[in-house]
Coordinates of C-alpha atoms in Angstrom, one line a residue:
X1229 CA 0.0 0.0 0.0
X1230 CA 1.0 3.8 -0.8
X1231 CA 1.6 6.3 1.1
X1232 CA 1.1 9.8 0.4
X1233 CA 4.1 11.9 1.5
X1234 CA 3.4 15.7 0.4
X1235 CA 0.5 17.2 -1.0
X1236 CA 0.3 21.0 -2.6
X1237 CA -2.9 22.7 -3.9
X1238 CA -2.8 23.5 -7.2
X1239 CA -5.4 25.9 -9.3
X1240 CA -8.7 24.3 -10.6
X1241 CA -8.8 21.7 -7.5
X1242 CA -6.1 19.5 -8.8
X1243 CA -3.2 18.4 -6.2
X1244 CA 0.6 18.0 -6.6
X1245 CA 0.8 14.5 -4.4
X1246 CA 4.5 12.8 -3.6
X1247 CA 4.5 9.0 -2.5
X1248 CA 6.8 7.2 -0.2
X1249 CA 8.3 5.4 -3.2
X1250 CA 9.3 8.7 -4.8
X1251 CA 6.8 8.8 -7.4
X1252 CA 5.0 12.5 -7.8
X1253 CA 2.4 13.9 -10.3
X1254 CA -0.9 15.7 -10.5
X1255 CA -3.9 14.4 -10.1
X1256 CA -7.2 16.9 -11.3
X1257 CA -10.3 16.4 -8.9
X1258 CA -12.3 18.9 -10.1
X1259 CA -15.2 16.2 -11.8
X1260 CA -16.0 15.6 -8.5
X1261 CA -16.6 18.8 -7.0
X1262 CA -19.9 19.7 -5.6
X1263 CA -21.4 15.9 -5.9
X1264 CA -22.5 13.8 -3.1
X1265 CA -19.4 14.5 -0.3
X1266 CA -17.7 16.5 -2.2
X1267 CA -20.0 19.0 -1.6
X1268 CA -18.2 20.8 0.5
X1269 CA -15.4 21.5 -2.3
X1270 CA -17.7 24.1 -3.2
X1271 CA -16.1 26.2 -1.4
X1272 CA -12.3 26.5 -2.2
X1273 CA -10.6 27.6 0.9
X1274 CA -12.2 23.9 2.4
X1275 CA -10.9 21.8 -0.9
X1276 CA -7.2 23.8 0.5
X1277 CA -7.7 22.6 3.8
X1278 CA -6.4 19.3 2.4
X1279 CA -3.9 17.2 4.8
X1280 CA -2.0 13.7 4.9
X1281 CA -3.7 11.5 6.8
X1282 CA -2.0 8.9 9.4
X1283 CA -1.8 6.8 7.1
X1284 CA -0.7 8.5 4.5
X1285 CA -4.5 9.3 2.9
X1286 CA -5.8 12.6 2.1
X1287 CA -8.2 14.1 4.2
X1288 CA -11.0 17.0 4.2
X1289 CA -11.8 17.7 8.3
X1290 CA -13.6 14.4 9.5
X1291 CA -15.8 14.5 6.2
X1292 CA -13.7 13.0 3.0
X1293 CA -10.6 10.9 2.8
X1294 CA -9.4 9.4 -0.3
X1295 CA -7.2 6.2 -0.5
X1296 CA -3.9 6.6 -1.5
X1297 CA -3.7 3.6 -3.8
X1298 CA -6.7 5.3 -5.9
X1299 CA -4.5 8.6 -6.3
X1300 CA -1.4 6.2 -6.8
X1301 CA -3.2 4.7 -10.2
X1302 CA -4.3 8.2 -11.1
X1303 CA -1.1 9.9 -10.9
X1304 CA 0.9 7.0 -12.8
X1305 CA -1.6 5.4 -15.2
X1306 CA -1.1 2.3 -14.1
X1307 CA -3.8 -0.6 -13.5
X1308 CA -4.6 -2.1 -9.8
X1309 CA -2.9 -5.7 -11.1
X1310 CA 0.4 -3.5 -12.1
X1311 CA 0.9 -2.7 -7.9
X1312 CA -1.2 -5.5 -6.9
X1313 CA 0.4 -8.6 -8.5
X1314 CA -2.2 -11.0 -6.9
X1315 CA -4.8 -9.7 -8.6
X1316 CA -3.8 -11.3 -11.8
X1317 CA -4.6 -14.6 -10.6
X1318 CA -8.0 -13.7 -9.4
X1319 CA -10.9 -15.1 -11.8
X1320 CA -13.4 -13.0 -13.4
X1321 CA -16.7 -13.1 -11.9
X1322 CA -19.8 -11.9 -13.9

């Protein structure tokens, strides 16, 4: 599992995240902005009240936390079976 190690606000609710293994990029959230939780990225200065998590997640207040693995594919491109090996062997199910 990832860790996030640095996070930066950028413009247009997109982050500059660093990961324990070294890897950085941007990832652009703004699609998600004002549905469901994410509501309350409505308001900007709450979206830059972003912080690392203990373990290593990013969080919004008690309200929204987002899984580092998820930002981890996002920021690289790669698939869940390219950092999960395991998953390769796993059948399909319909």
């Amino acid at each position: 599992m990832r860790r996030i190690t640095k996070v930066k606000v950028l413009p247009g609710y997109r982050l500059e995240l660093q990961f324990d293994d070294g890897v950085s990029g941007t990832v652009d959230l703004s699609e998600s902005v004002g549905k469901g939780v994410f509501a309350l990225w409505r308001d900007p200065l709450a979206f830059n009240r972003v912080r690392i998590g203990s373990s290593g997640e990013l969080v919004w207040d008690d309200r929204i936390d987002l899984c580092p693995d998820a930002l981890y594919l996002k920021v690289t491109g790669k698939r869940p079976e390219d950092i999960f090996p395991a998953l390769r062997n796993q059948p399909a199910h319909a």
